[in-house]
Each structure stands twice: as structure tokens, then as C-alpha cells.
Amino acid sequence: MKLLPKILLACLLTGQTVHAQTEFRIYDTIQVTHHNLHFDIRNFKDQTLYGKADISIRSKMDNLKYVPLLLRQMEIDSIWVNGSLLSGYQYNDTLLRIPLVSPLNEGDKSVVSIAYHGTPPAAEFGGFLFNDSLRMAYNMGASINDIPHSYGRGWFPAVDDFRSRSTFDLHFRVESGLKAIGNGLLKDTVSNGDGTTTWHWTVNQPIPEYLVNVAVGDYRKIEMSHRQVGRTLPIDIYVLPQEVENAREAYAIVPGILESMEKRFGEYAFDRVGYVSVNSPGGAMEHVGNISMPMNPQPTLDYQLYIIHELIHGWFGNKVTCATAGDMWLNEGITTFCQELVFQDLFSQQEAKNDSEGNLLFVLSSSLNYDGGYYPLQGMPQEHTYGIATYYKGAAVMHTLRYYLGDDLLIPALKDYIDTFAFRHVTTDEFKDFLSAHTGKNLDDFFNLWIKQPGFPAFEIDSIVSTQVNDGYKETIFLEQKLCHANEYGHNVRVPITLFDETGKESTEIEVTATGEKPSFMTQTPFKPAYWVVNRNNDVALASFTRQLSINNPGQYSLPGYNLELECKQVKDPVNVYLQHYWVTPDAMQTKSDILLSDTHYWRIAGHIPASCSLSGTFTIDKKYLDSELLKDGPEEVLVMYRPTPSDNWQEHSAGSLEQGYFIVADNLKPGEYCLAVRVLNRN
């Protein structure tokens, strides 16, 4: 699933609605082995769905006296068990309890059949929807604001547990002028002789209920194919008549996505690749073989990112599924990470870098306003299952793991993970243990730091002491580890550092392994370091982001996500500087003062800025999130503080009135650190 940010924010702000509470997990009681589902999807005006479900089950316990299933807000017409009509059952608009004449013991099989009808309940994102004006009906199999998030129960009786998998036969009766596109392979279409047609689709691989779907509409089919070992894989794109021309161009990348993924992770495992346009304003959904996509396809990177993301789920999410909502990063985080791999092949290395860096920058700059805080990837609270951290911290952490292990270890390990757990579910601990065993690397410290606790670490060089030796300089590097909403300092954290000479033309790359708050290290360079940058390429998921600026001409340099824009007023020779935004508390004032520093973030500029280069900066004040605590008493002015090095005390650099707007212009920027502050006389 990939959501538009504005839809994600709206969903998260509405909070969760727990619609299904039971004293047990249905998954622990029964195993559904096959669904044979029949639907009549013709009543667009009243938005009424008619369904009949024949569900094959196997008992997981002895003395099972009733079959529990979930079904949301439907009218039950009839129920049969093994073909015999029942006269009684229990149903509270969500939990359906079907009594058995003879109790089942573990391993016993039965078939329950339920006929029902009703108007499917609305969901913020998810559920079954009718659109009479478009003559379209479709479902989205996951619901953000319902627990459990699996939302098969929105249109058929379901277990709705990520661990539950079965095969499916899907029968859709629709007006003969419309098409009903389902999962899997089209087995048959039958004209009923009354102006309706029944479309029969079959899913041969066991899949979770949230990945089942249908889309009914006036569709046109674009056909492609992809050659695999022993078969030709069909690729079907169903779009509206007016979308065909753009869709041909937009979806032309699909065979390339398959090639990129298959060379790393093995062949696509399902019977068909399919996409279908639906009237969903909020995003896309990875239904197996029938991915639901927003209407109006365009051959743009924004739209094609949906195409890429959802197809990657064919490996991570659909073939191997997270065991619980608290493990959702295994679906969404790894899939978002894999985008950079596909970008390498389809576009360029630079586009791949832009994608991976964008993931880190987005989670650092947006966690407060989208998620309302920072959360661990393992055991994610269900109200934030589909939040920023799951997707973008998950991707940034996987990119860090790529840096730690390298492609030669990580990619084969992920391929074997996919093969080993094919058509099964996995917990975070199982994923960690598998990677550790496969790579021979102990990943406990890695997972403890980035997966099992919230937030991020950050590293700053407090100082470097250089001593000249015969063949260069020997340095002692004093490092400081800081925390962004994390609970504990990281252990054995691999930190890349770049040391530069005074001109910036000569540099040395080193890597240190840091543990605790204030580690120190020895190294040697052919020159005396004049300045340095931690994590220059953003390879490690730290609570800081680095961007290199090459300033060749006067002008403005926009830095999205930084809350800072630079302007060069004059420059003689090209200047390279590194701008870093740290999302951690800056060091305190060294002397007693009436100045209160921000406790959430600061900036650092590194590089050689000659006198011939004049830089100014516009610092944006985030009154709603990052800087809200600083501004809570409504100060008359906001200060920009500066210090050349971490050893120096903070000093006033610039000031601005809030009446002038939520930004401050600071002239004559030099290398060093900058943070926002206010002057206060009395504050609790």
C-alpha cells in the first residue's frame, strides 16, 4: 500500500476505531483453506452488495463447537454447514458465530456457507465502494482506521489475520456492459441471458484476505508479457477508455521492474501481474495480480512510483507477509527500500540516491506532524501501523543495513528469506535471526538501536586533536552520540566520517565503530584536518541529514526539509559547503543566561568559505511542531545563535520579530553551528 501524504495525515488525525474485539484470535481456532465467493454487483444506486461465501475450514483445536468469522454490517440471509441449513447463529454486526451440530476436533474439515447482503460500511481508506456516476465498484483490502487492518470482512466473511492464507475462487455477476476484474487468472465468463455476465477468477496460490479484490467498470485492457523460466507471465493493465494512451506510456516500465526484482530476489511467484484504475484519491493497494491504482495514469515519476512500489510487494508483503500489524515494516519498509534498487536499473544511480535520501529526510522532518512522535518499528502501535515510520524509517534502516552488509551479503540473504518463507508469515525477530544466520553477522545491536526502540541516534565530532608525525598527522577524534527520541545509546554503530584539508580539495574517508555517549578514536591522515563531516552520504540512518552545496553563482539555494534557505550574494571562485540539519538537542549554554535554546534541532555548516563569498540564510520557524515549545510563551523576538565549534559558547548572531513572519534572515554566515533561541526572564 502506498498512500498520498495528505490522505495519510487525515487518516492518522482521525484516530483508530476498533470494530472487531474478540476474546481470542480466530486464526488460532480455525484455518481457512479455500474461499469460493459469489457476488452480485449491480445495485449501484442503493450501493447494495449481494454475496454468498462457501468457506472450507480445518479445525485447529479439539471440541470446536462453533465457527467464528468476521463480517461487517451485513444482513445474514441463510447459513449452511456442509450443505445443511441452520436455523440459528449469533451475529453482532461484526463477529459471526456459526454453531456446529457435531463439534470438530483438531484437523477435522468442514464447509460453511453464508448468504448475505447489505451496503458495505465506509472506511477512511479501505473497504468496498460504489460510484454510480462512474459505474464503478471496487474494494481496498486494508483499512487504516480499523483494527484489524486486514479488511476482507468489509465484503465477505473472513478471518482477517495477516497470518491467514487460502486459495480463492471469485465469481462476480455484473451488467454485461461492464467488466469485473479480480485476482489471479480469468477462468471463465458466462453470459447469464438476462443482460448480466459472471466473471470467474481463480487464485491458485494461498494469499491473505486483505489481498483479495475486485474492480468493476468500463475497462479497456492493455496487454504485455514477461518471459520467465518455463512460462510467459501475463501483464494486464485495465484502465478507463480515456486513460489508454497515457497508460501505455506510464506502465511501459513494468517489465523492467520485474527484471530488476527477479535478478535479485527470484521470479515473481503469482500467475499474473495486473493493475486496474479505481476512483481512489488516497493511494494504491497491492492486491495480488490486480493492483488498485489511482485514476489518470501519467508517465511521471510520481505516478510510476506507485507502479513500482506496489509490484515490489509481489515479493515483500504478498509472497512473504508480516505476522502482525506490529511487524508491518517488513512489508512496507523493505518494499520502500527496494525502490532504490529498481531506480538504479530503470533510471539512474542519482535517482536511486535521491529516493533513499528522501526516505531519511522525510521521516526526520515529518514524524512529528504526521505521526505525532517517534515509534519503534517492532511493535508499532496499531494507530500508526501505516504511519511515516513504517514506510520511511523502515526504508532508511534497510538502507543502513545495506551499508553495513553490502549488496554481496544483503541481497542473497533477502532472496533466501523470500524463498524460505514463501507463502508464509514472519515476525521481526524471525527476520533478524534469519539474516544473522545467513550473513554470519550478529545483528542484535543493529536491531536494538533502529528497530526495537523509537527515534534515531546522531553523532557529532566534538573536537579533533592533531599531532604532526613524519608522514602526516595523527588525530584523536572525540565523538559525541546524541539521541532523537531514542531510549538508549547505540552500541557498535558504524559511523562514516570525512576529513578535509583547509582547501576542501583533499579528503580522507574513515569509519569508526562507536559505543556509548562519548567515544574517542585514533586515525592518521596525510594532512591536518581543517573541517569534517559525519555521514556525508547519508548512508546511515542518523538524526541528521547532510547536503553538499556547490555554489558557483549568486542566487538562492533551496533546501527542502531543512527549514533553511541559503542565498549567495557574491562569489568569486566556486565554493563547496556541507549543510547539516540535526534533529537533536543542541549543547547548552556554557554560562548562565536569559537565553533559552531550542531543544529540538540545530544546523551545522562545514567547509571553506572565503572572504569573497557572501552567504546569508533564511531560517524558517516551525511554530506548530519543531519550534512549538520554544515559542509557547509568545516571545517578542526569536534569535539565531551561533558558535564556530562545539567547544565555543553560543553567541547571538541575528534576531527577528515574529510580527515579521515566521522566519529570520541572518547575514554573513560562516562555518559553525546555528540554532534558534528566545530571550526569557521567567519561564517554568
XYZ file of C-alpha atoms in Angstrom:
684
model
C 0.000 0.000 0.000
C 1.239 3.457 -0.819
C -0.714 6.495 0.376
C -0.730 10.126 -0.626
C 0.748 12.141 2.293
C -2.372 14.304 2.686
C -4.563 11.192 2.924
C -2.154 9.586 5.381
C -2.225 12.672 7.600
C -6.025 12.850 7.518
C -6.323 9.187 8.460
C -3.862 9.423 11.318
C -5.527 12.502 12.757
C -8.929 10.811 12.902
C -7.618 8.087 15.228
C -8.424 4.400 15.253
C -11.821 2.767 15.530
C -11.755 -0.727 16.974
C -14.563 -2.527 15.176
C -13.686 -6.135 15.961
C -12.951 -7.186 19.511
C -12.908 -10.851 20.384
C -11.643 -12.854 23.347
C -9.427 -14.910 21.059
C -7.789 -14.772 17.688
C -9.858 -16.562 15.073
C -6.619 -17.641 13.435
C -5.810 -19.779 16.479
C -9.184 -21.539 16.190
C -9.639 -22.391 12.526
C -7.633 -22.491 9.315
C -9.466 -21.412 6.191
C -8.102 -23.410 3.257
C -10.297 -22.115 0.424
C -12.833 -19.364 -0.267
C -15.430 -19.822 -3.009
C -17.049 -16.393 -3.203
C -20.049 -15.297 -5.302
C -21.058 -11.649 -5.625
C -23.847 -9.750 -7.352
C -22.533 -6.241 -8.009
C -25.307 -4.457 -9.886
C -27.137 -2.223 -7.410
C -25.116 0.957 -7.822
C -27.999 3.239 -6.874
C -28.598 1.737 -3.440
C -24.996 0.548 -3.131
C -26.105 -2.916 -2.119
C -23.785 -5.894 -2.366
C -25.146 -9.457 -2.506
C -22.798 -12.252 -1.584
C -22.547 -15.953 -0.906
C -19.410 -17.443 0.620
C -18.527 -21.142 0.706
C -15.623 -21.375 3.138
C -13.588 -24.545 3.604
C -12.092 -24.788 7.086
C -9.896 -27.075 9.159
C -10.155 -27.018 12.950
C -7.023 -26.102 14.926
C -8.449 -27.322 18.233
C -10.398 -30.172 19.755
C -14.084 -29.842 20.601
C -14.691 -26.838 18.321
C -18.401 -26.142 18.767
C -18.818 -23.134 16.514
C -17.026 -21.441 13.594
C -16.103 -17.778 14.202
C -15.809 -15.375 11.274
C -15.805 -11.603 10.828
C -18.319 -9.763 8.599
C -19.078 -6.066 8.885
C -22.625 -4.718 8.996
C -24.392 -7.113 6.637
C -27.800 -8.778 6.717
C -27.477 -12.546 7.006
C -29.894 -14.352 4.677
C -29.001 -18.003 5.227
C -26.246 -20.194 6.649
C -25.406 -23.799 5.801
C -22.891 -26.216 7.310
C -21.826 -28.998 4.960
C -24.948 -28.284 2.898
C -27.431 -28.393 5.801
C -29.412 -25.222 6.503
C -29.015 -23.773 10.000
C -31.844 -22.224 11.937
C -29.795 -20.213 14.399
C -26.489 -18.331 14.756
C -25.011 -15.387 16.668
C -24.068 -12.135 14.946
C -23.370 -8.691 16.412
C -22.705 -6.865 13.097
C -19.017 -7.886 13.190
C -18.468 -11.300 14.783
C -20.450 -14.192 13.294
C -20.572 -17.414 15.351
C -21.832 -20.427 13.408
C -22.829 -23.407 15.619
C -21.805 -26.917 14.618
C -24.112 -29.881 15.077
C -21.112 -32.084 15.780
C -18.004 -30.497 17.316
C -14.791 -30.659 15.298
C -11.515 -31.974 16.610
C -8.096 -30.771 15.529
C -7.597 -31.488 11.829
C -11.297 -32.073 11.065
C -12.665 -30.316 7.983
C -15.972 -28.626 7.238
C -17.590 -26.221 4.774
C -19.685 -23.305 5.998
C -21.764 -21.256 3.556
C -23.169 -17.781 4.256
C -25.584 -15.826 2.061
C -25.817 -12.133 2.920
C -26.436 -8.665 1.549
C -26.043 -5.048 2.565
C -24.329 -1.732 1.999
C -20.636 -2.140 2.782
C -19.503 0.153 5.604
C -17.427 3.160 4.646
C -13.769 3.389 5.667
C -11.248 6.244 5.530
C -9.080 4.126 3.277
C -10.242 0.604 2.572
C -13.454 -1.357 2.186
C -15.863 -1.829 -0.696
C -17.104 1.247 -2.567
C -19.669 2.022 -5.262
C -19.518 5.012 -7.598
C -22.762 5.300 -9.524
C -21.675 8.245 -11.689
C -18.621 6.296 -12.929
C -20.456 2.944 -12.944
C -17.539 1.648 -10.904
C -17.293 -0.570 -7.841
C -14.132 -1.784 -6.142
C -12.589 -2.645 -2.812
C -9.376 -1.788 -0.996
C -8.373 -4.736 1.146
C -6.686 -2.905 4.027
C -8.260 -0.260 6.239
C -6.090 2.270 8.046
C -8.633 3.235 10.696
C -9.974 -0.227 11.530
C -8.440 -2.906 13.702
C -7.588 -5.449 12.490
C -6.345 -3.616 9.399
C -6.985 -6.598 7.134
C -10.441 -5.738 5.772
C -11.801 -8.738 3.956
C -14.756 -8.575 6.409
C -15.868 -5.400 4.641
C -17.323 -7.538 1.839
C -17.060 -11.264 2.714
C -16.810 -13.450 5.868
C -13.144 -13.501 6.844
C -10.576 -14.348 9.482
C -8.766 -11.054 8.807
C -5.440 -12.041 10.255
C -2.230 -11.361 8.329
C -1.193 -14.957 9.047
C -4.290 -16.490 7.433
C -3.828 -17.647 3.813
C -6.057 -19.570 1.436
C -6.789 -20.072 -2.247
C -9.782 -18.345 -3.827
C -12.430 -18.734 -6.492
C -14.139 -15.433 -7.216
C -17.427 -15.096 -9.142
C -18.742 -11.605 -9.980
C -22.141 -11.032 -11.599
C -22.269 -7.620 -13.276
C -24.024 -5.778 -16.084
C -22.861 -7.153 -19.417
C -21.506 -3.768 -20.481
C -19.061 -3.762 -17.578
C -16.025 -5.855 -16.715
C -15.309 -7.410 -13.309
C -11.555 -7.716 -12.782
C -10.400 -9.943 -9.945
C -7.259 -11.596 -8.630
C -5.437 -14.424 -10.323
C -6.410 -15.878 -13.683
C -9.675 -15.394 -15.550
C -11.133 -18.871 -15.668
C -14.402 -18.119 -17.434
C -17.008 -15.521 -18.363
C -20.615 -16.688 -18.566
C -23.456 -14.756 -20.177
C -26.496 -15.272 -17.974
C -29.018 -14.408 -20.705
C -30.536 -11.559 -18.724
C -28.132 -8.723 -19.563
C -25.607 -9.832 -16.960
C -22.282 -11.636 -17.135
C -20.491 -13.646 -14.460
C -16.718 -13.341 -14.348
C -14.910 -16.233 -12.682
C -11.356 -15.674 -11.416
C -9.211 -18.216 -9.593
C -6.238 -17.672 -7.281
C -4.040 -20.755 -7.138
C -1.528 -19.523 -4.551
C -2.597 -19.089 -0.908
C -2.927 -15.390 -0.105
C -4.180 -13.350 2.884
C -7.723 -11.999 2.720
C -6.612 -8.363 2.595
C -5.007 -9.006 -0.798
C -8.282 -10.145 -2.436
C -10.162 -7.635 -4.549
C -12.385 -6.783 -7.466
C -12.808 -3.739 -9.676
C -15.968 -3.339 -11.765
C -16.079 -0.747 -14.518
C -15.973 0.112 -18.197
C -12.389 -1.020 -18.623
C -10.054 -1.382 -21.565
C -7.246 -3.932 -21.371
C -3.612 -3.254 -22.234
C -1.688 -6.492 -22.612
C 2.015 -7.090 -22.097
C 4.077 -10.112 -21.089
C 7.293 -11.084 -19.389
C 9.287 -14.211 -20.075
C 10.175 -16.418 -17.119
C 11.716 -19.885 -16.904
C 9.122 -22.260 -18.283
C 6.309 -19.759 -18.791
C 5.229 -16.441 -20.211
C 3.875 -14.239 -17.416
C 0.852 -12.167 -18.496
C 0.782 -8.467 -17.621
C -2.711 -6.962 -17.824
C -3.426 -3.261 -17.326
C -7.111 -2.342 -17.009
C -7.870 1.356 -17.426
C -10.776 3.561 -18.438
C -11.190 4.387 -22.145
C -9.810 7.916 -21.799
C -6.731 6.626 -19.954
C -5.400 4.175 -22.548
C -2.881 6.418 -24.303
C -1.178 7.710 -21.152
C -1.372 4.293 -19.509
C 0.601 2.655 -22.320
C 3.453 5.043 -21.634
C 3.177 5.049 -17.835
C 3.078 1.258 -17.475
C 5.812 0.574 -20.025
C 8.216 0.256 -17.088
C 6.511 -2.874 -15.677
C 8.702 -5.463 -17.490
C 11.766 -3.548 -16.314
C 10.558 -3.653 -12.711
C 10.141 -7.412 -12.983
C 13.620 -7.827 -14.431
C 15.134 -5.677 -11.688
C 13.435 -7.569 -8.879
C 13.828 -11.048 -10.359
C 17.581 -10.791 -10.865
C 17.902 -10.105 -7.144
C 15.060 -11.962 -5.436
C 13.888 -14.692 -7.805
C 10.919 -14.973 -10.121
C 7.574 -13.344 -9.487
C 5.567 -16.144 -7.903
C 1.951 -15.440 -8.861
C 0.016 -16.278 -12.030
C -0.460 -12.758 -13.361
C 0.750 -9.191 -12.968
C -2.198 -6.833 -13.113
C -3.107 -3.209 -12.459
C -6.536 -1.587 -12.501
C -7.620 2.068 -12.290
C -10.055 2.836 -9.485
C -11.515 6.031 -8.102
C -9.270 6.082 -5.042
C -7.979 9.567 -4.253
C -5.708 8.349 -1.486
C -3.219 5.910 -2.960
C -2.701 2.409 -4.293
C -3.038 -1.137 -2.927
C -1.014 -4.266 -3.735
C -3.847 -6.755 -4.311
C -2.270 -9.908 -5.743
C -2.327 -9.808 -9.552
C -4.769 -6.894 -9.579
C -3.122 -3.831 -8.050
C -5.556 -0.986 -7.422
C -4.183 2.275 -8.799
C -5.349 5.904 -8.785
C -7.125 7.039 -11.918
C -5.492 9.293 -14.500
C -2.200 7.433 -15.046
C 0.702 9.619 -16.127
C 4.221 8.809 -17.365
C 5.689 10.769 -14.463
C 7.942 9.655 -11.649
C 5.261 10.469 -9.067
C 2.746 8.103 -10.666
C 5.289 5.485 -11.642
C 6.458 5.320 -8.044
C 3.060 3.757 -7.253
C 3.555 1.261 -10.076
C 6.990 0.331 -8.745
C 6.108 0.206 -5.052
C 3.039 -1.990 -5.424
C 4.718 -4.502 -7.716
C 7.656 -4.871 -5.307
C 5.064 -6.119 -2.812
C 4.830 -9.215 -5.008
C 7.915 -10.307 -3.082
C 7.808 -8.365 0.186
C 4.280 -8.416 1.561
C 2.428 -10.760 -0.783
C 4.805 -13.722 -1.087
C 6.069 -13.245 2.476
C 3.758 -11.347 4.823
C 4.296 -9.713 8.188
C 2.885 -11.806 11.036
C 1.226 -8.883 12.820
C 0.455 -5.222 12.304
C 3.365 -4.531 14.649
C 5.683 -6.092 12.061
C 4.283 -4.089 9.127
C 7.659 -2.536 8.372
C 8.655 -5.944 6.964
C 6.058 -5.303 4.240
C 6.193 -1.569 3.727
C 9.671 -0.597 4.904
C 11.505 -3.245 2.878
C 9.341 -2.509 -0.163
C 10.081 1.217 0.112
C 13.787 0.401 0.432
C 13.687 -1.797 -2.696
C 12.511 1.195 -4.712
C 16.095 2.454 -4.745
C 17.254 -0.870 -6.224
C 14.708 -0.614 -9.029
C 15.560 3.063 -9.543
C 19.186 2.057 -10.148
C 18.126 -0.125 -13.061
C 15.246 1.870 -14.530
C 16.539 5.408 -14.131
C 19.978 6.222 -12.710
C 22.206 5.904 -9.691
C 21.436 9.523 -8.848
C 17.682 8.888 -8.866
C 18.272 5.901 -6.582
C 20.277 8.105 -4.231
C 17.575 10.778 -4.317
C 14.991 8.155 -3.374
C 16.957 6.682 -0.474
C 17.970 10.089 0.895
C 14.403 11.302 0.501
C 13.196 8.487 2.747
C 15.551 9.512 5.563
C 14.860 13.227 5.189
C 11.094 12.668 5.140
C 10.998 10.605 8.342
C 13.259 13.072 10.159
C 11.395 16.180 9.049
C 7.842 14.818 9.141
C 7.499 12.355 12.043
C 6.129 14.982 14.411
C 3.485 16.402 12.106
C 2.391 13.094 10.520
C 2.852 10.538 13.303
C 2.781 12.903 16.265
C 6.019 11.400 17.554
C 8.575 8.665 17.078
C 7.799 4.953 17.377
C 9.719 1.666 17.235
C 9.376 -0.379 14.066
C 8.856 -3.596 16.034
C 5.631 -3.477 17.998
C 4.404 -0.344 16.236
C 1.177 0.930 17.878
C -1.731 -0.053 15.626
C -2.948 3.515 15.248
C 0.374 4.178 13.497
C 0.701 0.951 11.507
C 0.618 2.842 8.223
C 2.484 5.884 9.503
C 5.682 7.592 8.444
C 7.996 5.347 10.467
C 6.727 2.079 8.984
C 7.477 3.175 5.431
C 10.311 5.658 5.613
C 12.204 4.774 8.779
C 11.851 1.150 7.671
C 13.408 2.028 4.312
C 16.154 4.174 5.880
C 17.057 1.371 8.288
C 17.229 -1.137 5.424
C 19.464 1.269 3.512
C 21.680 1.401 6.604
C 21.744 -2.401 6.645
C 22.819 -2.273 3.006
C 25.703 -0.028 4.065
C 26.586 -2.393 6.922
C 26.462 -5.640 4.921
C 26.977 -4.605 1.308
C 24.985 -5.973 -1.606
C 27.052 -9.159 -1.763
C 25.683 -10.223 1.632
C 22.334 -8.435 1.886
C 20.745 -9.243 -1.482
C 21.354 -13.035 -1.366
C 20.147 -13.047 2.229
C 16.894 -11.328 1.250
C 16.429 -13.724 -1.679
C 16.834 -16.743 0.596
C 14.468 -15.108 3.090
C 11.827 -14.831 0.361
C 12.365 -18.441 -0.718
C 12.449 -19.868 2.799
C 9.286 -18.133 3.992
C 7.365 -18.246 0.687
C 3.588 -18.018 1.245
C 4.133 -17.717 4.980
C 4.258 -15.008 7.607
C 7.276 -13.693 9.520
C 7.931 -11.757 12.729
C 10.651 -9.151 13.150
C 12.650 -11.454 15.403
C 12.449 -14.263 12.845
C 13.669 -11.856 10.160
C 16.591 -10.743 12.337
C 17.581 -14.301 13.247
C 17.407 -15.407 9.605
C 19.602 -12.541 8.387
C 22.108 -13.102 11.186
C 22.369 -16.815 10.424
C 22.624 -16.246 6.653
C 25.210 -13.467 6.754
C 27.179 -14.655 9.768
C 26.791 -11.188 11.322
C 25.392 -10.592 14.805
C 22.632 -8.030 14.222
C 21.428 -7.703 17.831
C 22.938 -4.230 18.340
C 21.623 -3.072 14.967
C 18.045 -4.168 15.683
C 18.151 -2.913 19.276
C 19.119 0.550 18.073
C 16.990 1.049 14.981
C 14.147 -1.498 15.129
C 13.238 -2.134 18.746
C 13.344 1.425 20.077
C 11.908 4.699 18.781
C 13.836 7.542 17.228
C 17.380 7.779 15.936
C 20.929 8.315 17.128
C 23.072 11.203 15.911
C 26.829 11.735 16.005
C 28.829 14.947 16.132
C 32.566 15.437 16.356
C 33.227 17.489 19.456
C 36.855 18.106 18.589
C 39.926 16.681 16.869
C 43.425 16.912 18.301
C 46.126 16.651 15.616
C 49.796 15.835 16.130
C 52.282 16.087 13.277
C 54.260 12.941 12.524
C 56.820 12.098 9.849
C 54.314 11.031 7.178
C 51.401 13.263 8.044
C 49.222 13.844 11.079
C 47.920 11.636 13.848
C 44.440 12.548 15.070
C 42.445 11.829 18.175
C 38.762 12.204 17.331
C 36.355 12.952 20.183
C 32.860 11.939 19.146
C 29.546 12.551 20.871
C 26.437 10.400 20.406
C 23.140 12.225 20.816
C 19.603 10.867 20.792
C 16.487 11.894 18.896
C 13.617 10.421 20.945
C 15.568 7.187 21.384
C 15.777 5.487 24.771
C 19.342 4.159 24.765
C 22.665 4.911 23.147
C 23.668 2.694 20.279
C 26.347 0.050 20.555
C 28.818 -0.815 17.807
C 27.379 1.831 15.493
C 29.340 2.192 12.275
C 29.847 5.921 11.649
C 31.404 7.192 8.384
C 33.491 10.368 8.737
C 35.100 12.522 6.052
C 38.101 14.678 6.989
C 39.062 17.621 4.731
C 42.136 19.779 4.404
C 41.862 23.582 4.533
C 41.045 23.941 0.829
C 38.493 21.123 0.782
C 40.216 19.611 -2.242
C 41.849 16.781 -0.308
C 39.903 14.424 1.914
C 40.153 11.136 3.778
C 37.263 8.752 4.426
C 37.299 6.775 7.660
C 34.794 4.692 9.553
C 34.624 4.306 13.325
C 32.576 1.898 15.404
C 31.032 3.861 18.237
C 29.530 2.722 21.526
C 28.099 4.926 24.234
C 27.823 8.669 24.651
C 31.393 9.971 24.196
C 33.713 7.559 22.395
C 37.100 8.594 21.025
C 39.237 7.201 18.216
C 42.710 7.425 16.697
C 43.432 7.810 12.995
C 46.092 9.213 10.682
C 45.873 11.472 7.630
C 48.395 12.970 5.163
C 47.158 16.476 6.063
C 45.921 18.337 9.115
C 42.104 18.221 9.083
C 40.552 21.675 8.874
C 36.927 20.559 8.879
C 34.931 17.350 8.804
C 31.535 15.877 8.024
C 29.836 12.922 9.701
C 27.759 10.662 7.450
C 28.401 12.778 4.362
C 26.424 10.482 2.016
C 23.551 9.824 4.457
C 24.315 6.096 4.331
C 23.452 5.570 7.995
C 20.022 6.387 9.450
C 21.123 9.112 11.851
C 19.076 12.031 13.186
C 20.954 14.371 10.886
C 20.878 14.994 7.179
C 23.755 16.229 5.055
C 23.625 18.075 1.784
C 26.573 19.289 -0.248
C 26.134 22.637 -1.967
C 28.291 23.715 -4.867
C 27.996 27.481 -5.043
C 29.172 28.788 -8.382
C 26.941 31.803 -8.906
C 24.982 34.295 -6.830
C 21.416 33.172 -6.144
C 19.139 31.296 -3.777
C 19.674 27.661 -2.792
C 16.507 25.978 -1.599
C 16.874 23.117 0.867
C 13.559 21.255 1.317
C 13.148 19.742 4.770
C 15.905 21.886 6.265
C 13.878 24.917 7.445
C 16.715 26.933 5.973
C 17.335 28.595 2.620
C 20.728 29.976 1.660
C 21.416 32.934 -0.562
C 24.778 33.713 -2.113
C 25.099 37.438 -2.685
C 28.539 37.303 -4.239
C 31.080 34.621 -5.094
C 34.386 34.782 -6.959
C 35.509 31.174 -7.152
C 33.349 28.027 -6.747
C 32.664 27.170 -3.116
C 31.685 23.766 -1.715
C 29.976 23.657 1.657
C 28.186 20.951 3.605
C 24.980 21.830 5.368
C 23.758 19.515 8.114
C 20.434 19.655 9.939
C 20.461 17.862 13.300
C 17.151 16.799 14.855
C 18.592 16.583 18.382
C 19.060 18.972 21.297
C 21.995 21.355 20.828
C 24.580 21.662 23.558
C 23.567 24.002 26.395
C 24.898 27.492 27.009
C 28.211 27.320 28.854
C 27.340 30.269 31.102
C 24.165 31.319 32.882
C 21.957 33.281 30.514
C 18.451 34.553 29.945
C 18.563 32.908 26.509
C 16.689 29.655 26.030
C 17.946 27.481 23.184
C 15.772 25.240 21.051
C 15.737 21.692 22.403
C 14.744 20.005 19.131
C 17.187 20.863 16.343
C 20.126 22.871 15.081
C 22.180 23.375 11.908
C 25.844 22.968 11.060
C 27.785 24.451 8.135
C 31.129 22.876 7.238
C 33.548 23.932 4.543
C 35.917 26.654 3.490
C 34.055 29.912 2.810
C 36.482 32.557 1.512
C 36.004 36.252 2.178
C 34.980 36.699 -1.455
C 31.837 34.615 -0.838
C 28.917 36.288 0.938
C 26.267 33.920 2.319
C 23.025 34.688 4.098
C 20.381 32.311 5.392
C 16.625 32.451 5.914
C 15.761 30.341 8.954
C 12.147 29.168 8.985
C 10.442 28.902 12.368
C 8.196 25.856 12.685
C 5.659 27.204 15.163
C 3.438 24.115 15.014
C 5.893 21.263 15.569
C 9.667 21.603 15.824
C 9.698 25.027 17.484
C 6.328 24.981 19.248
C 7.783 24.505 22.750
C 10.292 27.285 22.207
C 7.508 29.676 21.215
C 4.905 28.619 23.777
C 5.052 31.904 25.698
C 4.810 34.061 22.595
C 8.207 35.780 22.727
C 8.605 39.146 21.073
C 11.652 38.078 19.144
C 13.457 34.921 18.090
C 17.223 34.718 17.981
C 19.628 32.883 15.727
C 22.547 31.704 17.864
C 25.989 30.812 16.506
C 29.181 29.111 17.644
C 32.212 28.316 15.476
C 32.888 24.926 17.113
C 31.267 22.705 19.786
C 33.964 23.902 22.198
C 32.773 27.520 21.913
C 29.874 29.099 23.714
C 26.779 30.186 21.836
C 26.550 33.858 20.859
C 23.804 35.958 19.353
C 24.030 36.220 15.589
C 20.688 37.623 14.408
C 17.242 38.407 15.720
C 13.795 38.698 14.215
C 10.337 39.713 15.329
C 7.502 37.224 14.983
C 5.429 40.115 13.664
C 7.632 39.991 10.572
C 6.642 36.387 9.892
C 7.954 33.035 10.952
C 11.433 33.379 9.525
C 14.691 35.168 10.326
C 17.268 36.387 7.816
C 20.853 36.004 9.022
C 23.687 37.597 7.053
C 27.370 36.751 6.901
C 27.074 33.032 7.569
C 30.327 31.283 8.442
C 31.236 27.650 9.142
C 29.913 26.536 12.508
C 26.665 25.723 14.273
C 23.411 27.662 14.367
C 20.264 27.235 16.426
C 17.101 29.133 17.289
C 16.545 30.650 20.708
C 14.386 33.100 22.649
C 15.164 35.537 25.428
C 13.173 34.818 28.581
C 13.145 36.300 32.036
C 10.731 33.909 33.717
C 9.756 30.542 32.336
C 8.731 27.459 34.239
